[in-house]
Coordinates of C-alpha atoms in Angstrom, one line a residue:
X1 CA 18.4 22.9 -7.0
X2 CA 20.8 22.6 -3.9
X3 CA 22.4 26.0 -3.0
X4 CA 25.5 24.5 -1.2
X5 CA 27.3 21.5 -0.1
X6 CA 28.7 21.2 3.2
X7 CA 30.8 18.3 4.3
X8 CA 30.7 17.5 8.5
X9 CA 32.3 14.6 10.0
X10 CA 32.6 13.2 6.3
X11 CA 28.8 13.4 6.3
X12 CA 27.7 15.4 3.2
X13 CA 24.9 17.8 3.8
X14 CA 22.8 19.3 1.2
X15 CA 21.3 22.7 1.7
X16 CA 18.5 23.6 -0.7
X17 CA 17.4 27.0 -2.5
X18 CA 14.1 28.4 -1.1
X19 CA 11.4 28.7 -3.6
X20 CA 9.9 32.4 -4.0
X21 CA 6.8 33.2 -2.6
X22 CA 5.6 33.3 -6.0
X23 CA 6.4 30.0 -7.0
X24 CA 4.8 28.3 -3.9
X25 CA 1.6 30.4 -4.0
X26 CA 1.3 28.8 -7.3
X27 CA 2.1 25.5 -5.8
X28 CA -0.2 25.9 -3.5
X29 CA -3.3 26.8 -5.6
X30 CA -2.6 23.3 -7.4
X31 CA -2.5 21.5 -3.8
X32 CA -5.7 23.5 -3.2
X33 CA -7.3 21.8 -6.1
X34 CA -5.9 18.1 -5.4
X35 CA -7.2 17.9 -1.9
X36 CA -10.3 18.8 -3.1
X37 CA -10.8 15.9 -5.4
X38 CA -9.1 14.0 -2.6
X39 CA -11.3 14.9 0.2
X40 CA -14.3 13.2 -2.5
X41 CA -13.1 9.9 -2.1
X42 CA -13.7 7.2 0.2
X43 CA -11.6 6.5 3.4
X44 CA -10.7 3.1 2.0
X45 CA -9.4 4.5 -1.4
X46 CA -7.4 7.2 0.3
X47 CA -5.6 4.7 3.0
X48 CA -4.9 2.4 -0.3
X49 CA -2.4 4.9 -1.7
X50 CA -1.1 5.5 1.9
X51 CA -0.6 1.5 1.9
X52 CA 1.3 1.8 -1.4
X53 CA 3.5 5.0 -0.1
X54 CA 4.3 2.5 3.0
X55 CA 5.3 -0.3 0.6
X56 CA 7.8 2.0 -1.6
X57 CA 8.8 3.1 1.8
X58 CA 9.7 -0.1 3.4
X59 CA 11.1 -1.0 -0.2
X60 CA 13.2 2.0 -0.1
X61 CA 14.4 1.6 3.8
X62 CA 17.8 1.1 3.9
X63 CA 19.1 3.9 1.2
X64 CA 17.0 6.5 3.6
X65 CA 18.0 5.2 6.5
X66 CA 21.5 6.1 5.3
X67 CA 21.1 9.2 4.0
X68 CA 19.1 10.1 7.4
X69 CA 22.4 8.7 9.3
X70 CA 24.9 11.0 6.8
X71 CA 22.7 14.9 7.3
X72 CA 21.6 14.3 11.1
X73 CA 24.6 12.3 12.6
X74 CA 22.7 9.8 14.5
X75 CA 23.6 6.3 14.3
X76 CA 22.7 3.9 11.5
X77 CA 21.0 1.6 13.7
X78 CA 18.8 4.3 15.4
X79 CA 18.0 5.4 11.4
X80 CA 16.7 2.0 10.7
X81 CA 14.5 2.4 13.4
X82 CA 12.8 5.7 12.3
X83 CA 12.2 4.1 9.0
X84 CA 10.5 1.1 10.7
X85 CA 8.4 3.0 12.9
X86 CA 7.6 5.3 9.7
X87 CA 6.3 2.5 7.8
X88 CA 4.3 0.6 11.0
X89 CA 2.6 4.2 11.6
X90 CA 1.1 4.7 8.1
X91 CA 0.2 1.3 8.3
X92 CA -1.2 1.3 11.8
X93 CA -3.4 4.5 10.4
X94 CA -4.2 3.0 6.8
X95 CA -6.0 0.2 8.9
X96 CA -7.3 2.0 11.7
X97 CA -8.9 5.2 9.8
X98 CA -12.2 3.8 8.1
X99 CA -13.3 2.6 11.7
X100 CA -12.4 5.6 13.2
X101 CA -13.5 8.2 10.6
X102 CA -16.7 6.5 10.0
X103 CA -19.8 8.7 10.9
X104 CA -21.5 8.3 14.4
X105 CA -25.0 8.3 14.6
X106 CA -26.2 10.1 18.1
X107 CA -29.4 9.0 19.1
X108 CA -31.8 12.5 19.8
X109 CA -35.3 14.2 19.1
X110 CA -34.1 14.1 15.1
X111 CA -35.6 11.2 12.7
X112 CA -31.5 11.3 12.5
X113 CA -28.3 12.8 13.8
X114 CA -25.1 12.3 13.2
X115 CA -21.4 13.5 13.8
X116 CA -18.9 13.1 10.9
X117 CA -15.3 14.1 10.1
X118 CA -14.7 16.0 7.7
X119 CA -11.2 17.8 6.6
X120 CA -10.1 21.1 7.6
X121 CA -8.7 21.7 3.9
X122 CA -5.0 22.3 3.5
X123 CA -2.6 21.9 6.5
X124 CA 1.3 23.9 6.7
X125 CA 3.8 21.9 8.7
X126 CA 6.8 23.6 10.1
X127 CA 9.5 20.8 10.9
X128 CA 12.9 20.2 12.6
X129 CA 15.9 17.9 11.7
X130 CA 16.1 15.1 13.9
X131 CA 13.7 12.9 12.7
X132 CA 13.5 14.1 8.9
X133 CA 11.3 11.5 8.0
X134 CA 9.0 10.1 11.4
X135 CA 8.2 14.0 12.5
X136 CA 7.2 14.2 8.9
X137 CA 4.7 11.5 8.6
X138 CA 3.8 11.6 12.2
X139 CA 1.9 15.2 11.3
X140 CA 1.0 13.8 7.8
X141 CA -0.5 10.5 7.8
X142 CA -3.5 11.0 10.0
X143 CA -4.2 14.5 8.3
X144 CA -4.0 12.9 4.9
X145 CA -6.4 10.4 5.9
X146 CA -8.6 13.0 7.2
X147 CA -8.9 14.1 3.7
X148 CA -6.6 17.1 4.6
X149 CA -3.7 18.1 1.9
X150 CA -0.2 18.4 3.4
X151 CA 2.7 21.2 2.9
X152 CA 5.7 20.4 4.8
X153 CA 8.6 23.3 5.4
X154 CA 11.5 21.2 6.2
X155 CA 14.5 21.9 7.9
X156 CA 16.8 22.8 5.3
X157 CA 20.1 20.8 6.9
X158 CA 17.9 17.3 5.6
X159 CA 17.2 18.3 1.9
X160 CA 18.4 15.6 0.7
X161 CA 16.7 13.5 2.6
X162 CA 13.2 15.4 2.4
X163 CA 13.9 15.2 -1.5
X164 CA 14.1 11.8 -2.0
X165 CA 11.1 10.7 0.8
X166 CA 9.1 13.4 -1.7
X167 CA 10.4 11.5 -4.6
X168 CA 8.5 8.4 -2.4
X169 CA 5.0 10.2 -2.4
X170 CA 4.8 11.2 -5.6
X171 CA 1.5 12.6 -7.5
X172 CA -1.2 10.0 -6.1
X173 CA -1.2 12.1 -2.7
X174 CA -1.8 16.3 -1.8
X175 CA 1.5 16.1 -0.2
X176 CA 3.9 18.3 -1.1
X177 CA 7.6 19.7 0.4
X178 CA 7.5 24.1 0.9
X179 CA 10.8 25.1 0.6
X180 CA 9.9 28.3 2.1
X181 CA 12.3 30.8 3.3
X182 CA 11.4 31.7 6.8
X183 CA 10.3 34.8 6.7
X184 CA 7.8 33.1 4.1
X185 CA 6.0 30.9 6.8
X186 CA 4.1 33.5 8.5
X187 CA 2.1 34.5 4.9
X188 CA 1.9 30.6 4.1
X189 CA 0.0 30.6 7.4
X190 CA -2.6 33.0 6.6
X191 CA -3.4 30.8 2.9
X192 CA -3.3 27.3 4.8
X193 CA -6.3 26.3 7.0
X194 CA -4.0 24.8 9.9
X195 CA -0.5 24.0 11.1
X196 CA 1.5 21.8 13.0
X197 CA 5.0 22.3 14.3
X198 CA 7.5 20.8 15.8
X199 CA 10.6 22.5 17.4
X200 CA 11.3 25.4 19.9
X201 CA 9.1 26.7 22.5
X202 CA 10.5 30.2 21.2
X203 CA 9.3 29.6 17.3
X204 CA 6.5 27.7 18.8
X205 CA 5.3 30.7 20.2
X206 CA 5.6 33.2 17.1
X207 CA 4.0 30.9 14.9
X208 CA 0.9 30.3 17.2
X209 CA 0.6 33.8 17.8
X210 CA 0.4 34.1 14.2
X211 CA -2.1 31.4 13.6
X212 CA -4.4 32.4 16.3
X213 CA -4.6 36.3 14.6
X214 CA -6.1 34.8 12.1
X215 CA -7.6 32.0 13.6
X216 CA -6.0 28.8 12.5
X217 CA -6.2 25.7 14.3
X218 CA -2.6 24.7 15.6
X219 CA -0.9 21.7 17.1
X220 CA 2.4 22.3 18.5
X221 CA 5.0 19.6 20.1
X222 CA 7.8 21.3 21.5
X223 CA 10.9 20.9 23.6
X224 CA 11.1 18.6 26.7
X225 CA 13.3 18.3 29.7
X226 CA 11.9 14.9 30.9
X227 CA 12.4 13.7 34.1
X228 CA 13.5 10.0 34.9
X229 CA 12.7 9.4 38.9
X230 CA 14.3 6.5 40.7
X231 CA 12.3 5.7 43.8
X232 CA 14.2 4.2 46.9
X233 CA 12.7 0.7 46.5
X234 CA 13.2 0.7 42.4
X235 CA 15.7 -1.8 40.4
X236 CA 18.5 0.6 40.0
X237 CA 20.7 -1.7 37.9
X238 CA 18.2 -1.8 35.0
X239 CA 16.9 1.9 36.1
X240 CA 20.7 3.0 35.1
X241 CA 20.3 1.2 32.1
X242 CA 17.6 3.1 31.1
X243 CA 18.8 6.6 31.9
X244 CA 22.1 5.9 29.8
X245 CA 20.1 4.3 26.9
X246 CA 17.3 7.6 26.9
X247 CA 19.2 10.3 27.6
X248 CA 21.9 9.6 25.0
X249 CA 20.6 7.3 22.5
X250 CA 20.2 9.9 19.2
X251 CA 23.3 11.9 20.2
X252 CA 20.8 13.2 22.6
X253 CA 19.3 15.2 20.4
X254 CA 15.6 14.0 20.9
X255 CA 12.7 16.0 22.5
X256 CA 11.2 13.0 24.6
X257 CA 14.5 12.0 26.1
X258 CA 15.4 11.4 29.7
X259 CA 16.7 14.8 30.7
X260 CA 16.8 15.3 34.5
X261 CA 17.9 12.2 36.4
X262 CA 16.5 12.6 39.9
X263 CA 17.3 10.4 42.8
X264 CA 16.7 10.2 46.2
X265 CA 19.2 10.5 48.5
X266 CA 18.8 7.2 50.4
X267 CA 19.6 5.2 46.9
X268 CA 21.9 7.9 45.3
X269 CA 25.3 7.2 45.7
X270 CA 24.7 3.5 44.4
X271 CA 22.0 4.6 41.9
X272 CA 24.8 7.1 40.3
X273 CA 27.8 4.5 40.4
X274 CA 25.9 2.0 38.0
X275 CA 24.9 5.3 35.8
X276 CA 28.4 6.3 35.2
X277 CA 29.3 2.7 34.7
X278 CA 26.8 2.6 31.8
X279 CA 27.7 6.1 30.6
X280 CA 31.4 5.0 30.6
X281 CA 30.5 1.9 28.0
X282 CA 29.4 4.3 25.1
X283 CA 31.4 5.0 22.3
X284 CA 32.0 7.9 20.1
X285 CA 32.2 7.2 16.3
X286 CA 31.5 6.8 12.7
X287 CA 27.3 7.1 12.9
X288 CA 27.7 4.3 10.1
X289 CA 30.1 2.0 12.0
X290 CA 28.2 -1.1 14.1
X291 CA 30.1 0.2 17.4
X292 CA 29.5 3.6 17.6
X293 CA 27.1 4.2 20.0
X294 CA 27.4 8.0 20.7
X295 CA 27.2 10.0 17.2
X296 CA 28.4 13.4 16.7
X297 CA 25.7 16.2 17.0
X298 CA 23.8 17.4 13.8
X299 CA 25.9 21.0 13.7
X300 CA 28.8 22.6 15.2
X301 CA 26.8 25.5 16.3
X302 CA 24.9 23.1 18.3
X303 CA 27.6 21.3 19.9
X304 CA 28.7 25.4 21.2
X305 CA 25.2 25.9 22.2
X306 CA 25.2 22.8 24.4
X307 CA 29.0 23.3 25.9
X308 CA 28.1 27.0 26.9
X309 CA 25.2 25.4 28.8
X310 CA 27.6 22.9 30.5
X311 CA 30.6 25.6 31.0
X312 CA 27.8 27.9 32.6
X313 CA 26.4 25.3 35.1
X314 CA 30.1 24.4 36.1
X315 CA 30.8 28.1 36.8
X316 CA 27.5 27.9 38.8
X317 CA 28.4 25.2 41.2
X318 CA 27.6 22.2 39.1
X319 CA 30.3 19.3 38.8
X320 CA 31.1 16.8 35.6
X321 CA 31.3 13.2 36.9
X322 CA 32.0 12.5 33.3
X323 CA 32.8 14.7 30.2
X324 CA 32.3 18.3 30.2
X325 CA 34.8 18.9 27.7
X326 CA 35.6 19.7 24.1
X327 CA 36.9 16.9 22.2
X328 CA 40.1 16.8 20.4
X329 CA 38.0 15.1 17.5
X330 CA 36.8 17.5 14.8
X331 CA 33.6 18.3 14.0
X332 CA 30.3 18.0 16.0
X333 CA 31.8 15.5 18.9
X334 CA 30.5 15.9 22.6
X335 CA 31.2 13.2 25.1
X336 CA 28.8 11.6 27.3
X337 CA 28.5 14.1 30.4
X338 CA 27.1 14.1 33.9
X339 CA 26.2 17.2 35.5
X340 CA 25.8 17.0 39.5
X341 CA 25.1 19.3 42.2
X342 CA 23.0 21.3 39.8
X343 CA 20.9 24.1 40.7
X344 CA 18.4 26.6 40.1
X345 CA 21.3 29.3 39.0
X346 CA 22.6 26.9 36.3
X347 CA 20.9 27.5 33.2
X348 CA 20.6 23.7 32.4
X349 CA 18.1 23.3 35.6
X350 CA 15.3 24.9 33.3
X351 CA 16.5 25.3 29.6
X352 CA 16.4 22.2 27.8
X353 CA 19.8 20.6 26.6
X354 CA 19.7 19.3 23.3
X355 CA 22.7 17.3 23.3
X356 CA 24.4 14.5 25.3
X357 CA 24.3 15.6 28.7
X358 CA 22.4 14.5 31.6
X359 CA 21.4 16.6 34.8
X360 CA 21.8 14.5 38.0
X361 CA 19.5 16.3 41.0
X362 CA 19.2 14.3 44.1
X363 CA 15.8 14.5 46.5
X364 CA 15.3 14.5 49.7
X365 CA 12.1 11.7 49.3
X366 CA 9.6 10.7 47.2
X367 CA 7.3 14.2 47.6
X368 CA 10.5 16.2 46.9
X369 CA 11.4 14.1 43.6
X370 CA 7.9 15.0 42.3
X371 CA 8.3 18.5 43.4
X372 CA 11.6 18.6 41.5
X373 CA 10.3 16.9 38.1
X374 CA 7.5 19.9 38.2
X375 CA 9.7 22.9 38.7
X376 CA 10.5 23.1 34.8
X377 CA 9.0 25.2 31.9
X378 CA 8.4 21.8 30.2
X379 CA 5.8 19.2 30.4
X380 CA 6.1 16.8 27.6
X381 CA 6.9 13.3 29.6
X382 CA 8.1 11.6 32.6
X383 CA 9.4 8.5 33.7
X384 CA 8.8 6.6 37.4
X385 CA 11.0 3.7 38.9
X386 CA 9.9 1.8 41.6
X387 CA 9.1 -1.4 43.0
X388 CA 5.4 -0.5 44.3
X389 CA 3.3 0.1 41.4
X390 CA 0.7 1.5 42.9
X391 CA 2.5 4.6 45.0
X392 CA 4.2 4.6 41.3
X393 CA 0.6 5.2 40.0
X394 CA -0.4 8.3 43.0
X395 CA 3.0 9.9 42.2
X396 CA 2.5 9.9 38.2
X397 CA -0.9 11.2 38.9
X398 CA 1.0 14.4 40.5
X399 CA 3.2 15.2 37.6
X400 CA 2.9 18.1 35.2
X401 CA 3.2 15.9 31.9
X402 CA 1.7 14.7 28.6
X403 CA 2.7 11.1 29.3
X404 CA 3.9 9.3 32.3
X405 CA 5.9 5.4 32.3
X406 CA 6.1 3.4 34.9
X407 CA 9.4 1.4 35.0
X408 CA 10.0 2.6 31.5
X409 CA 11.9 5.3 29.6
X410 CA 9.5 7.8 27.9
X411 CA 8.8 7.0 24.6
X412 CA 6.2 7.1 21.4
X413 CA 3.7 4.3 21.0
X414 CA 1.5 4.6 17.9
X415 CA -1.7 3.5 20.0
X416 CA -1.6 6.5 22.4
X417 CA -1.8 10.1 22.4
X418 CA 2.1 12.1 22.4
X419 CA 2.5 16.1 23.2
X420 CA 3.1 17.9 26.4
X421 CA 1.6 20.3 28.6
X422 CA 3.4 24.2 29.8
X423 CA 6.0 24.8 27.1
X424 CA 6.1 21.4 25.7
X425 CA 3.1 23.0 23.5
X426 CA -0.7 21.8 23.0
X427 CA -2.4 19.2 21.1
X428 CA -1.2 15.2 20.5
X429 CA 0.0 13.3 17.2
X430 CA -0.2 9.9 17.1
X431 CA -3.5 7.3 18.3
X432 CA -7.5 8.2 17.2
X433 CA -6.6 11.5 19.1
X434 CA -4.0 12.5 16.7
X435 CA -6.3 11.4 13.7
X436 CA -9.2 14.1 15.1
X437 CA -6.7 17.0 15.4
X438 CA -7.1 18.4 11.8
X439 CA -10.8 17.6 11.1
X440 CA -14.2 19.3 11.7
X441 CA -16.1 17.3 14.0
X442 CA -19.3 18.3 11.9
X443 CA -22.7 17.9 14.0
X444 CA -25.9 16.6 11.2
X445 CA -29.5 17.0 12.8
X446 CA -32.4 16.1 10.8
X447 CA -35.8 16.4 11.8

């Protein structure tokens, strides 16, 4: 059942009734049972039914990526996407998995010895809105693989969405949806073996805390504030280009974005010109329309959140070179905005902004851009633009990150390894590492 309808922008956003504690416990026991039986079967006849969940998937692509587009705002075109990359991951792990599961024989004193990977058992995942179905699936895939069963506590502004990918799964796979309540997730932690999370450094932190009383293994992937360096000798017209496409592509409203623009003096002024002059191109709109290429924000609550930290760094010195404002449009609207002259009294030099603003802060050199891009809670990703490759190379080796790109927005590739360092959280999702998070690498020795 849906406890209430709320209509946003035209979009219309389902908000579902928790189950009881009761109910899921029962739930629970049943998944308890499934993963079992599903932990007994071959790799191969586990990633079959993941193949046939990426099929109905793929079948299924456009009505999701819809209904993605009408509960988060983002742009129908940037749905699409998540769906595609939903489908290629499963896939990318269906084939991938037997290889990379199989057992290793070690060569020691023992007639044999071996190291195989075996599931955890059942495995709680707390996620946000943004990506209702890729966060999802990013977590579940490998674990299911694994032999792990899956319970998901969704965000509740994307029930409708989380209902119908559930509709998707089915019985053949331990995966089920948790409506839980909140204040639920803490005991749902102490009957799961695991969890993952995605979402703020702050619920990051209770829930760990929780999980580590009683000894659960956790993977967390938390908030960013990446920083996209331009380096004197880099291409600045396609490094604009870049900025403007990662810091506001998703209404802004993605953890590995480009979050702190910083540019060395020598190259500013010009550097900042051809930003603005992208900036100025995107369009506010209907997330459904072609055209619209700067959706609304997913609430209202968090278009406030992100204006007080705007209105905060202006009364701290800080200056718009574009937006800033409160839009006359209804609803969750926030223009593109460029914050300058920002410093460590504004609140948006270390708090993450979850919305479509970017933080301009200009370096003295190369030394002091790195400097710059480490004094911040977060650690999650960073991006380097420059001309010589290899003083690109020295200076990534210096940052405080998860990932680093070279003459490249930051980004998720299925082949490598994605989380963060500091209070971007512990852990990755995503390549063989990702698979190997939620098993128990299991030594064998005989003599």
């Amino acid at each position: 059942m849906f406890r209430s309808i709320h209509i946003i922008d035209g979009r219309v956003l389902f908000d579902k009734e928790p189950q009881s504690w009761h109910a899921f416990s029962k739930d629970l026991d049943k998944l308890k049972i499934r993963q079992q039986h599903f932990a007994g079967q071959h790799v191969t006849a586990r990633t079959a039914l993941l193949q046939v969940f990426a099929d109905k998937l793929e079948q299924n692509r456009d009505r999701l990526a819809e209904m993605v587009c009408a509960e988060v705002g983002r742009c129908l075109r940037e749905c699409k996407a998540e769906l595609d990359k939903s489908v290629e991951l499963i896939r990318y792990y269906a084939r991938l998995a037997p290889e990379l599961l199989a057992h290793k024989t070690i060569a020691t004193q023992a007639s044999l010895s071996q190291v195989r990977f075996e599931p955890l058992g059942t495995v709680l995942a707390v996620m946000p809105w943004n990506y209702p179905v890729w966060q999802v699936l990013r977590f579940a895939v490998p674990a299911l693989c694994t032999g792990n069963a899956c319970a998901v506590k969704p965000a509740p502004s994307v029930a409708g969405v989380t209902a119908a990918l559930f509709e998707l799964v089915g019985d053949d796979l331990p995966f089920i949806p948790a409506w839980l309540d909140d204040a639920d997730v803490l005991k749902a932690i102490e009957h799961t073996d695991a969890i993952a999370f995605t979402g703020s450094t702050r619920t990051g932190r209770i829930l760990a805390a929780h999980a580590g009383l009683h000894l659960k293994k956790t993977v967390l992937e938390l908030g960013g504030s990446n920083a996209f360096i331009v380096m004197p000798d880099a291409d600045l017209v396609q490094a604009a280009k870049d900025a403007c496409y990662s810091r506001f592509r998703d209404a802004g409203q993605s953890c590995n974005a480009a979050k702190r623009i910083i540019v060395t003096d020598e190259i500013a002024e010009e550097f900042v010109a051809l930003f603005l002059a992208e900036c100025a191109k995107l369009k506010m709109g209907n997330p459904m329309a072609a055209e619209t290429t700067l959706a609304p924000l997913h609430r209202p609550d968090l278009r406030d959140k992100v204006h007080s930290q705007v209105e905060d760094a202006l009364e701290n010195g800080a200056v718009a070179l574009c937006g800033g404002y409160l839009p006359e449009e209804k609803g969750c609207f926030y223009p593109a905005t460029v914050l300058d002259n920002v410093s460590p009294k504004c609140r948006v030099y270390h708090e993450e902004v979850f919305g479509p603003v970017a933080v301009l802060l200009r370096a003295r050199d190369r030394q002091h851009a790195v400097e710059l891009a480490n004094d911040n809670p977060f650690g999650l990703g960073a991006s380097i633009y420059s001309a010589d490759v290899t003083q690109a190379w020295y200076w990534a080796e210096q940052l405080q990150t998860g990932a680093v790109f070279i003459n490249r927005h930051t980004s998720s590739d299925l082949r490598l390894p994605f989380g963060g360092v500091k209070a971007s959280g512990y852990g990755r999702e995503l390549s063989e590492f990702g698979l190997y998070e939620f098993v128990n690498v299991k030594s064998y020795w005989q003599k």
